[in-house]
Amino acid sequence: MCFTLEATDGAARAGVLHTAHGDVPTPAFMPVGTKATVKSVDPDELRALGTRILLGNAYHLHFRPGEDVVAEVGGLHAFMGWDGPILTDSGGFQVFSLRDTVLEADDDGVTFRSVYDGSPERFTPELSARIQERLGSDVAMCLDICPPAGAPRAELEEAVRRTTLWADRQRGLSGASGQLRFAITQGGLDPELRARSSAELTELDFDGYAIGGLSVGEERAPMFAAAAAAAAALPAEKPRYFMGIGDPEGVIEVIARGVDMFDCVLPTRTARTGSALTWEGRLNLRNARFARDTRPLDEGCACPACTTFTRAYIRHLVNQEEILGLRLLSLHNLRFVLDLVAAARNAVERSNFSAWSAEALSRLARPTEKDLSV
Ligand SMILES: [Zn+2]
């Protein structure tokens, strides 16, 4: 078994994902290294921040530099200098989220224009599995169909049907040594379709299951309801991965609904816009009110930015577009989410998750900088 469930508290779970490159305590946040790098942060820094597993992306690595190049130089772990676990996304989300680039989709695969040079390309379940085998990731994701938020029921139903069809074809394919394979459930916000997708994919028996097609721009309350329904329909003894959530409140909400793993570019993307995730809400460091602020970004944080530098200095760096400013904010934001998830795990182990999460959500909901400046 690739997953050990250690404790539950309500629907929230604490466990361990076992991979060929080591164990990952769950719940686990996976920093996103789309192009074989978590932007501006090196592997030693990621490790020091508490990262246990990274995410890479089959779509982008297929086009640049190509999975054969990565394989020939020793695989994705050696290529990017990270010896811990790596999960690779299948490319389905990239293909279908760039909808204008899709030329044709049928039961065999999907043809689209590459974002790199516009040339027509075709992904099939078999190619996606092959790319991830060549990359040598620890967890490979099945190619799926990811409809946009608000898609009509007929489109969601077709996505569920084709996603199951494709998962069935990927199930028996060869993978890298020790590589786990997760299927991705679909069904949008429709409870019946979510249940159907979970049931069909569970029947096919994968190492783990992702909840896909959510966090694509829909309202949050129905999204969390759909996540709860999707998680509850999956087998308790297998890991559950919610794709694409990484804001502090969202992370807590999906852990509360029984999710074990998640990823998002939010911490690093937020950093590149000059903002810090803190217990005071999101701080825009460009704001003049930080010009003489000698406090760290967040009082309780032990990241390299908070232990050494002031808000005043980081504001100066950000406003001058100095690279160090963006790097310090990236280190801090990753650490903030990783610490939050570690605290959530601790609360599950102590059977204190509901009290912990209520307090954490109320702290995070305090007036934000925007409210204060009105
Ligand atoms: Zn910090």
PDB file of N, CA, C and O and ligand atoms in Angstrom, residues 297-298 301-307 331-333 335-336, ligand 1:
ATOM      1  N   LEU A 297       7.650  40.179   8.066  1.00  0.00           N
ATOM      2  CA  LEU A 297       6.397  40.004   7.307  1.00  0.00           C
ATOM      3  C   LEU A 297       5.318  39.419   8.205  1.00  0.00           C
ATOM      4  O   LEU A 297       4.181  39.870   8.200  1.00  0.00           O
ATOM      5  N   ASP A 298       5.693  38.390   8.979  1.00  0.00           N
ATOM      6  CA  ASP A 298       4.736  37.763   9.900  1.00  0.00           C
ATOM      7  C   ASP A 298       5.470  37.460  11.207  1.00  0.00           C
ATOM      8  O   ASP A 298       6.544  36.851  11.197  1.00  0.00           O
ATOM      9  N   CYS A 301       6.711  33.779  12.042  1.00  0.00           N
ATOM     10  CA  CYS A 301       7.301  32.968  10.970  1.00  0.00           C
ATOM     11  C   CYS A 301       8.815  32.843  11.124  1.00  0.00           C
ATOM     12  O   CYS A 301       9.497  33.812  11.446  1.00  0.00           O
ATOM     13  N   ALA A 302       9.334  31.647  10.858  1.00  0.00           N
ATOM     14  CA  ALA A 302      10.769  31.386  10.992  1.00  0.00           C
ATOM     15  C   ALA A 302      11.475  31.283   9.644  1.00  0.00           C
ATOM     16  O   ALA A 302      12.570  30.742   9.554  1.00  0.00           O
ATOM     17  N   CYS A 303      10.863  31.817   8.586  1.00  0.00           N
ATOM     18  CA  CYS A 303      11.494  31.723   7.259  1.00  0.00           C
ATOM     19  C   CYS A 303      12.677  32.693   7.166  1.00  0.00           C
ATOM     20  O   CYS A 303      12.809  33.597   7.985  1.00  0.00           O
ATOM     21  N   PRO A 304      13.537  32.523   6.152  1.00  0.00           N
ATOM     22  CA  PRO A 304      14.714  33.398   6.017  1.00  0.00           C
ATOM     23  C   PRO A 304      14.339  34.872   5.874  1.00  0.00           C
ATOM     24  O   PRO A 304      15.086  35.750   6.329  1.00  0.00           O
ATOM     25  N   ALA A 305      13.196  35.165   5.255  1.00  0.00           N
ATOM     26  CA  ALA A 305      12.797  36.572   5.112  1.00  0.00           C
ATOM     27  C   ALA A 305      12.436  37.166   6.468  1.00  0.00           C
ATOM     28  O   ALA A 305      12.841  38.281   6.799  1.00  0.00           O
ATOM     29  N   CYS A 306      11.676  36.413   7.261  1.00  0.00           N
ATOM     30  CA  CYS A 306      11.177  36.956   8.524  1.00  0.00           C
ATOM     31  C   CYS A 306      12.234  36.984   9.626  1.00  0.00           C
ATOM     32  O   CYS A 306      12.165  37.823  10.519  1.00  0.00           O
ATOM     33  N   THR A 307      13.207  36.089   9.580  1.00  0.00           N
ATOM     34  CA  THR A 307      14.217  36.070  10.636  1.00  0.00           C
ATOM     35  C   THR A 307      15.280  37.145  10.433  1.00  0.00           C
ATOM     36  O   THR A 307      16.001  37.487  11.366  1.00  0.00           O
ATOM     37  N   LEU A 331       9.892  32.702  -0.567  1.00  0.00           N
ATOM     38  CA  LEU A 331      10.306  31.845   0.555  1.00  0.00           C
ATOM     39  C   LEU A 331       9.297  31.961   1.695  1.00  0.00           C
ATOM     40  O   LEU A 331       8.869  30.964   2.280  1.00  0.00           O
ATOM     41  N   HIS A 332       8.904  33.186   1.994  1.00  0.00           N
ATOM     42  CA  HIS A 332       7.960  33.383   3.093  1.00  0.00           C
ATOM     43  C   HIS A 332       6.600  32.748   2.788  1.00  0.00           C
ATOM     44  O   HIS A 332       6.031  32.044   3.627  1.00  0.00           O
ATOM     45  N   ASN A 333       6.053  33.022   1.605  1.00  0.00           N
ATOM     46  CA  ASN A 333       4.709  32.521   1.304  1.00  0.00           C
ATOM     47  C   ASN A 333       4.664  30.995   1.280  1.00  0.00           C
ATOM     48  O   ASN A 333       3.691  30.386   1.737  1.00  0.00           O
ATOM     49  N   ARG A 335       6.671  29.024   3.020  1.00  0.00           N
ATOM     50  CA  ARG A 335       6.798  28.614   4.410  1.00  0.00           C
ATOM     51  C   ARG A 335       5.465  28.795   5.152  1.00  0.00           C
ATOM     52  O   ARG A 335       5.070  27.955   5.971  1.00  0.00           O
ATOM     53  N   PHE A 336       4.767  29.880   4.856  1.00  0.00           N
ATOM     54  CA  PHE A 336       3.506  30.148   5.538  1.00  0.00           C
ATOM     55  C   PHE A 336       2.501  29.023   5.276  1.00  0.00           C
ATOM     56  O   PHE A 336       1.859  28.515   6.197  1.00  0.00           O
TER      57      PHE A 336
HETATM   58 ZN    ZN B   1       8.287  34.363   6.848  1.00  0.00          ZN
END
